[in-house]
Amino acid sequence: MVSGMAEQTPGIREYTAPATAGGSPPRGFLSDAGQVLGLFTVSAVALVLIFPPLGSWPLAFVALVPWALGVCRAQRAWLVHWLSFFVGWGFFLVALRWLQPVTGLGYAALGLYLAFYWTLAAWALRTGRRHGISVVWTLPVAWVACEYLRAIVMTGFPWLFLAHGLHAQLPLIQIADLVGAYGVSFVAALVNGLLVELALRRWPAPTGRRPRRELWLAAGVTVAAVGGTLWYGFYRLREVDFTDAARRGPRIAVVQEDFPLRSK
């Protein structure tokens, strides 16, 4: 009997639930919500951990994986968008907790505004996947685009980028002199995207698996991006001997001022 149609036999009435595009039966609302909320929360916690004072920088390369998996696998788009918003708000409230003693209302409002970009990124991932674009490509593009928008909209708030969690890893951040912090975030998000696509091969989303050749291409691009980043980083670091006091250059200090970004 065709899936989704009622089938009747004498004394028996059955209903077969329609299967999703990935071949799995639809999950109930509570199951879907619990799974998505759990995955999103893991990502939010991991993102908090990559920043000071803990500085668990390796998590920058995996922190987005649970969130992106939840975004791709959820069967209800509205659930993804709303949970991305509320979990994102929770992340910013924790990561920006130092603002609370200064301006409690402003602290809550800022977190509420910044959480919108999690929803925007989630929408971009689902839209791209619906049009056949792998999360390997959409995740770095969408995440970095949202970081850029956060940095310029309404005078901007360029804090808590993926790149900022790698600030102490000098070989990984030297490319910033070519592509800025956005380039560093892009490389980290690209690794996350590849891991998500690998996970989706074992844990398929409703839209199904990507072709194997596309996965190999993504792996090649990711390895080349990380390898090129490290090569350039070590090359730049070798140009200056930081152990030689005569060549170390002057010491500088950076003081955070209160000027709008457009005036800098």
mmCIF file of C-alpha atoms in Angstrom:
data_model
loop_
_atom_site.group_PDB
_atom_site.id
_atom_site.type_symbol
_atom_site.label_atom_id
_atom_site.label_comp_id
_atom_site.label_asym_id
_atom_site.label_seq_id
_atom_site.Cartn_x
_atom_site.Cartn_y
_atom_site.Cartn_z
ATOM 1 C CA MET A 1 0.000 0.000 0.000
ATOM 2 C CA VAL A 2 1.254 3.505 -0.751
ATOM 3 C CA SER A 3 2.792 5.167 2.340
ATOM 4 C CA GLY A 4 0.408 7.532 4.068
ATOM 5 C CA MET A 5 -2.767 5.835 2.777
ATOM 6 C CA ALA A 6 -5.251 3.906 4.900
ATOM 7 C CA GLU A 7 -5.364 0.152 4.353
ATOM 8 C CA GLN A 8 -8.443 -1.784 5.328
ATOM 9 C CA THR A 9 -8.958 -5.499 5.797
ATOM 10 C CA PRO A 10 -11.944 -7.144 7.456
ATOM 11 C CA GLY A 11 -11.906 -6.077 11.076
ATOM 12 C CA ILE A 12 -8.532 -4.295 10.815
ATOM 13 C CA ARG A 13 -7.743 -0.679 10.011
ATOM 14 C CA GLU A 14 -4.120 0.427 9.693
ATOM 15 C CA TYR A 15 -2.409 3.704 8.907
ATOM 16 C CA THR A 16 1.175 3.830 7.707
ATOM 17 C CA ALA A 17 2.893 7.120 8.511
ATOM 18 C CA PRO A 18 4.569 8.801 5.545
ATOM 19 C CA ALA A 19 8.328 8.423 5.472
ATOM 20 C CA THR A 20 10.620 11.395 5.219
ATOM 21 C CA ALA A 21 12.872 12.012 2.248
ATOM 22 C CA GLY A 22 15.721 10.285 4.082
ATOM 23 C CA GLY A 23 13.643 7.126 4.518
ATOM 24 C CA SER A 24 13.029 7.446 8.257
ATOM 25 C CA PRO A 25 9.562 7.805 9.774
ATOM 26 C CA PRO A 26 8.655 11.235 11.155
ATOM 27 C CA ARG A 27 9.500 11.764 14.810
ATOM 28 C CA GLY A 28 7.032 13.048 17.346
ATOM 29 C CA PHE A 29 7.235 16.657 18.448
ATOM 30 C CA LEU A 30 8.728 15.913 21.872
ATOM 31 C CA SER A 31 11.325 13.580 20.403
ATOM 32 C CA ASP A 32 12.302 16.115 17.747
ATOM 33 C CA ALA A 33 12.402 18.993 20.241
ATOM 34 C CA GLY A 34 14.428 17.028 22.790
ATOM 35 C CA GLN A 35 16.978 15.929 20.238
ATOM 36 C CA VAL A 36 17.399 19.387 18.746
ATOM 37 C CA LEU A 37 17.567 21.128 22.130
ATOM 38 C CA GLY A 38 20.175 18.663 23.378
ATOM 39 C CA LEU A 39 22.395 19.097 20.320
ATOM 40 C CA PHE A 40 22.082 22.893 20.382
ATOM 41 C CA THR A 41 22.938 23.011 24.082
ATOM 42 C CA VAL A 42 26.104 20.946 23.560
ATOM 43 C CA SER A 43 27.266 23.431 20.917
ATOM 44 C CA ALA A 44 26.478 26.426 23.131
ATOM 45 C CA VAL A 45 28.483 24.955 26.015
ATOM 46 C CA ALA A 46 31.401 24.102 23.721
ATOM 47 C CA LEU A 47 31.434 27.642 22.311
ATOM 48 C CA VAL A 48 31.523 29.109 25.806
ATOM 49 C CA LEU A 49 34.496 26.890 26.650
ATOM 50 C CA ILE A 50 36.670 28.070 23.749
ATOM 51 C CA PHE A 51 36.826 31.624 25.097
ATOM 52 C CA PRO A 52 38.717 32.910 28.167
ATOM 53 C CA PRO A 53 39.091 32.158 30.963
ATOM 54 C CA LEU A 54 38.996 28.459 29.997
ATOM 55 C CA GLY A 55 40.333 28.849 26.463
ATOM 56 C CA SER A 56 39.732 25.276 25.244
ATOM 57 C CA TRP A 57 40.701 26.287 21.706
ATOM 58 C CA PRO A 58 40.509 22.837 20.004
ATOM 59 C CA LEU A 59 36.746 22.975 20.534
ATOM 60 C CA ALA A 60 36.580 25.745 17.911
ATOM 61 C CA PHE A 61 36.935 23.014 15.267
ATOM 62 C CA VAL A 62 34.043 20.895 16.583
ATOM 63 C CA ALA A 63 31.787 23.247 18.579
ATOM 64 C CA LEU A 64 29.361 23.890 15.712
ATOM 65 C CA VAL A 65 28.949 20.213 14.803
ATOM 66 C CA PRO A 66 26.083 19.337 17.215
ATOM 67 C CA TRP A 67 24.198 22.542 16.365
ATOM 68 C CA ALA A 68 24.540 22.013 12.607
ATOM 69 C CA LEU A 69 23.506 18.358 12.963
ATOM 70 C CA GLY A 70 20.377 19.430 14.795
ATOM 71 C CA VAL A 71 19.645 22.073 12.169
ATOM 72 C CA CYS A 72 19.977 19.582 9.308
ATOM 73 C CA ARG A 73 18.173 16.641 10.925
ATOM 74 C CA ALA A 74 15.206 18.385 12.522
ATOM 75 C CA GLN A 75 11.902 17.768 10.778
ATOM 76 C CA ARG A 76 10.313 21.052 11.859
ATOM 77 C CA ALA A 77 11.908 24.241 10.543
ATOM 78 C CA TRP A 78 10.121 26.506 13.021
ATOM 79 C CA LEU A 79 11.497 24.409 15.884
ATOM 80 C CA VAL A 80 15.044 24.848 14.574
ATOM 81 C CA HIS A 81 14.622 28.600 14.228
ATOM 82 C CA TRP A 82 13.115 29.188 17.651
ATOM 83 C CA LEU A 83 15.471 26.872 19.521
ATOM 84 C CA SER A 84 18.455 28.390 17.716
ATOM 85 C CA PHE A 85 17.251 31.760 18.929
ATOM 86 C CA PHE A 86 16.741 30.794 22.576
ATOM 87 C CA VAL A 87 19.887 28.662 22.870
ATOM 88 C CA GLY A 88 21.848 31.417 21.132
ATOM 89 C CA TRP A 89 20.454 33.898 23.636
ATOM 90 C CA GLY A 90 21.584 31.644 26.454
ATOM 91 C CA PHE A 91 25.067 31.412 24.950
ATOM 92 C CA PHE A 92 25.442 35.178 24.732
ATOM 93 C CA LEU A 93 24.094 35.682 28.239
ATOM 94 C CA VAL A 94 26.776 33.349 29.590
ATOM 95 C CA ALA A 95 29.603 34.579 27.363
ATOM 96 C CA LEU A 96 28.820 38.257 28.063
ATOM 97 C CA ARG A 97 28.040 37.857 31.766
ATOM 98 C CA TRP A 98 30.640 40.479 32.626
ATOM 99 C CA LEU A 99 28.226 43.088 31.232
ATOM 100 C CA GLN A 100 25.482 42.290 33.709
ATOM 101 C CA PRO A 101 26.848 44.400 36.623
ATOM 102 C CA VAL A 102 27.281 47.345 34.264
ATOM 103 C CA THR A 103 23.895 47.351 32.557
ATOM 104 C CA GLY A 104 21.479 44.576 33.395
ATOM 105 C CA LEU A 105 18.787 45.563 30.889
ATOM 106 C CA GLY A 106 21.304 46.338 28.162
ATOM 107 C CA TYR A 107 23.020 43.010 28.804
ATOM 108 C CA ALA A 108 19.773 41.079 28.323
ATOM 109 C CA ALA A 109 18.756 43.132 25.285
ATOM 110 C CA LEU A 110 22.148 42.737 23.613
ATOM 111 C CA GLY A 111 22.037 38.967 24.055
ATOM 112 C CA LEU A 112 18.505 38.914 22.659
ATOM 113 C CA TYR A 113 19.595 40.851 19.571
ATOM 114 C CA LEU A 114 22.737 38.756 18.962
ATOM 115 C CA ALA A 115 20.746 35.518 19.239
ATOM 116 C CA PHE A 116 18.957 36.451 16.016
ATOM 117 C CA TYR A 117 22.124 35.601 14.083
ATOM 118 C CA TRP A 118 21.957 31.987 15.242
ATOM 119 C CA THR A 119 18.493 31.769 13.708
ATOM 120 C CA LEU A 120 19.711 33.459 10.538
ATOM 121 C CA ALA A 121 22.578 30.966 10.201
ATOM 122 C CA ALA A 122 20.195 28.044 10.826
ATOM 123 C CA TRP A 123 17.864 29.305 8.095
ATOM 124 C CA ALA A 124 20.803 29.559 5.677
ATOM 125 C CA LEU A 125 21.913 25.977 6.404
ATOM 126 C CA ARG A 126 18.446 24.516 5.888
ATOM 127 C CA THR A 127 17.836 26.576 2.767
ATOM 128 C CA GLY A 128 21.156 25.525 1.270
ATOM 129 C CA ARG A 129 20.549 21.862 2.012
ATOM 130 C CA ARG A 130 17.070 22.056 0.526
ATOM 131 C CA HIS A 131 18.680 23.327 -2.697
ATOM 132 C CA GLY A 132 21.296 20.594 -2.750
ATOM 133 C CA ILE A 133 24.222 22.530 -1.253
ATOM 134 C CA SER A 134 26.339 20.608 1.236
ATOM 135 C CA VAL A 135 26.683 21.890 4.794
ATOM 136 C CA VAL A 136 30.459 21.781 4.233
ATOM 137 C CA TRP A 137 30.047 24.935 2.154
ATOM 138 C CA THR A 138 27.025 26.577 3.748
ATOM 139 C CA LEU A 139 28.244 26.348 7.355
ATOM 140 C CA PRO A 140 31.452 28.421 6.953
ATOM 141 C CA VAL A 141 29.782 30.903 4.613
ATOM 142 C CA ALA A 142 26.690 31.389 6.780
ATOM 143 C CA TRP A 143 28.545 31.502 10.097
ATOM 144 C CA VAL A 144 31.187 33.973 8.912
ATOM 145 C CA ALA A 145 28.569 36.103 7.167
ATOM 146 C CA CYS A 146 26.697 36.345 10.475
ATOM 147 C CA GLU A 147 29.917 37.264 12.275
ATOM 148 C CA TYR A 148 30.471 40.018 9.716
ATOM 149 C CA LEU A 149 26.930 41.322 10.106
ATOM 150 C CA ARG A 150 27.279 41.311 13.891
ATOM 151 C CA ALA A 151 30.400 43.432 13.469
ATOM 152 C CA ILE A 152 28.787 46.177 11.373
ATOM 153 C CA VAL A 153 25.020 46.337 12.013
ATOM 154 C CA MET A 154 23.971 49.085 14.444
ATOM 155 C CA THR A 155 27.617 50.202 14.972
ATOM 156 C CA GLY A 156 28.605 46.550 15.377
ATOM 157 C CA PHE A 157 29.597 44.127 18.108
ATOM 158 C CA PRO A 158 32.648 42.188 16.823
ATOM 159 C CA TRP A 159 33.029 39.887 19.815
ATOM 160 C CA LEU A 160 32.997 36.125 20.291
ATOM 161 C CA PHE A 161 34.038 35.120 16.780
ATOM 162 C CA LEU A 162 35.324 31.579 16.299
ATOM 163 C CA ALA A 163 38.670 33.159 15.453
ATOM 164 C CA HIS A 164 38.872 34.830 18.863
ATOM 165 C CA GLY A 165 38.991 31.430 20.538
ATOM 166 C CA LEU A 166 42.223 30.738 18.622
ATOM 167 C CA HIS A 167 43.982 33.949 19.647
ATOM 168 C CA ALA A 168 46.828 32.145 21.437
ATOM 169 C CA GLN A 169 47.512 29.677 18.616
ATOM 170 C CA LEU A 170 49.915 31.799 16.599
ATOM 171 C CA PRO A 171 50.398 29.476 13.587
ATOM 172 C CA LEU A 172 46.630 29.333 13.069
ATOM 173 C CA ILE A 173 46.011 33.088 13.124
ATOM 174 C CA GLN A 174 48.795 34.482 10.941
ATOM 175 C CA ILE A 175 46.479 34.406 7.920
ATOM 176 C CA ALA A 176 44.618 37.256 9.620
ATOM 177 C CA ASP A 177 47.080 39.642 7.986
ATOM 178 C CA LEU A 178 45.598 38.528 4.642
ATOM 179 C CA VAL A 179 41.959 37.706 5.368
ATOM 180 C CA GLY A 180 41.301 39.120 8.842
ATOM 181 C CA ALA A 181 39.642 37.308 11.701
ATOM 182 C CA TYR A 182 36.883 36.265 9.294
ATOM 183 C CA GLY A 183 39.316 34.071 7.381
ATOM 184 C CA VAL A 184 40.408 32.332 10.580
ATOM 185 C CA SER A 185 36.765 31.747 11.514
ATOM 186 C CA PHE A 186 36.099 30.416 8.010
ATOM 187 C CA VAL A 187 38.804 27.754 8.290
ATOM 188 C CA ALA A 188 37.520 26.634 11.699
ATOM 189 C CA ALA A 189 33.922 26.540 10.441
ATOM 190 C CA LEU A 190 35.021 24.610 7.340
ATOM 191 C CA VAL A 191 36.418 21.846 9.564
ATOM 192 C CA ASN A 192 33.123 21.835 11.492
ATOM 193 C CA GLY A 193 31.204 21.552 8.226
ATOM 194 C CA LEU A 194 33.214 18.558 7.051
ATOM 195 C CA LEU A 195 32.653 16.772 10.359
ATOM 196 C CA VAL A 196 28.912 17.474 10.096
ATOM 197 C CA GLU A 197 28.763 15.998 6.601
ATOM 198 C CA LEU A 198 30.663 12.919 7.767
ATOM 199 C CA ALA A 199 28.233 12.516 10.654
ATOM 200 C CA LEU A 200 25.255 12.881 8.318
ATOM 201 C CA ARG A 201 26.447 9.877 6.322
ATOM 202 C CA ARG A 202 25.884 7.696 9.382
ATOM 203 C CA TRP A 203 22.982 9.705 10.791
ATOM 204 C CA PRO A 204 21.143 10.913 7.670
ATOM 205 C CA ALA A 205 19.047 14.048 7.547
ATOM 206 C CA PRO A 206 15.565 14.022 5.971
ATOM 207 C CA THR A 207 17.095 15.407 2.763
ATOM 208 C CA GLY A 208 19.361 12.367 2.403
ATOM 209 C CA ARG A 209 23.086 11.873 1.947
ATOM 210 C CA ARG A 210 25.417 13.870 -0.268
ATOM 211 C CA PRO A 211 27.307 12.065 -3.084
ATOM 212 C CA ARG A 212 30.537 10.429 -1.971
ATOM 213 C CA ARG A 213 32.584 12.343 -4.551
ATOM 214 C CA GLU A 214 31.390 15.633 -3.038
ATOM 215 C CA LEU A 215 32.549 14.429 0.363
ATOM 216 C CA TRP A 216 36.008 13.658 -1.013
ATOM 217 C CA LEU A 217 36.149 17.091 -2.626
ATOM 218 C CA ALA A 218 35.155 18.733 0.655
ATOM 219 C CA ALA A 219 37.778 16.740 2.541
ATOM 220 C CA GLY A 220 40.442 17.801 0.047
ATOM 221 C CA VAL A 221 39.487 21.466 0.277
ATOM 222 C CA THR A 222 39.417 21.348 4.086
ATOM 223 C CA VAL A 223 42.801 19.649 4.364
ATOM 224 C CA ALA A 224 44.264 22.155 1.906
ATOM 225 C CA ALA A 225 42.785 25.092 3.843
ATOM 226 C CA VAL A 226 44.091 23.904 7.205
ATOM 227 C CA GLY A 227 47.446 22.881 5.738
ATOM 228 C CA GLY A 228 47.836 26.203 3.937
ATOM 229 C CA THR A 229 46.920 28.093 7.093
ATOM 230 C CA LEU A 230 49.558 26.265 9.126
ATOM 231 C CA TRP A 231 52.210 26.580 6.411
ATOM 232 C CA TYR A 232 51.675 30.333 6.154
ATOM 233 C CA GLY A 233 51.578 30.656 9.927
ATOM 234 C CA PHE A 234 54.905 28.934 10.504
ATOM 235 C CA TYR A 235 56.416 30.801 7.557
ATOM 236 C CA ARG A 236 55.431 34.161 9.020
ATOM 237 C CA LEU A 237 56.599 33.207 12.509
ATOM 238 C CA ARG A 238 60.016 32.212 11.175
ATOM 239 C CA GLU A 239 60.484 35.672 9.697
ATOM 240 C CA VAL A 240 61.050 37.152 13.158
ATOM 241 C CA ASP A 241 63.107 35.610 15.936
ATOM 242 C CA PHE A 242 61.037 36.463 18.988
ATOM 243 C CA THR A 243 63.734 35.082 21.281
ATOM 244 C CA ASP A 244 66.187 37.765 20.125
ATOM 245 C CA ALA A 245 65.585 40.876 22.235
ATOM 246 C CA ALA A 246 67.304 43.099 19.641
ATOM 247 C CA ARG A 247 64.851 42.024 16.913
ATOM 248 C CA ARG A 248 61.759 41.695 19.018
ATOM 249 C CA GLY A 249 60.568 45.227 18.338
ATOM 250 C CA PRO A 250 58.864 47.680 20.685
ATOM 251 C CA ARG A 251 56.307 46.647 23.241
ATOM 252 C CA ILE A 252 52.854 48.012 22.602
ATOM 253 C CA ALA A 253 49.675 48.151 24.637
ATOM 254 C CA VAL A 254 46.100 48.227 23.412
ATOM 255 C CA VAL A 255 43.537 50.226 25.334
ATOM 256 C CA GLN A 256 39.860 49.791 24.592
ATOM 257 C CA GLU A 257 38.261 53.177 24.008
ATOM 258 C CA ASP A 258 34.657 54.281 23.710
ATOM 259 C CA PHE A 259 34.568 55.513 20.101
ATOM 260 C CA PRO A 260 32.054 54.106 17.593
ATOM 261 C CA LEU A 261 33.580 51.584 15.172
ATOM 262 C CA ARG A 262 32.913 53.878 12.214
ATOM 263 C CA SER A 263 35.148 56.541 13.773
ATOM 264 C CA LYS A 264 38.185 54.293 14.195
#
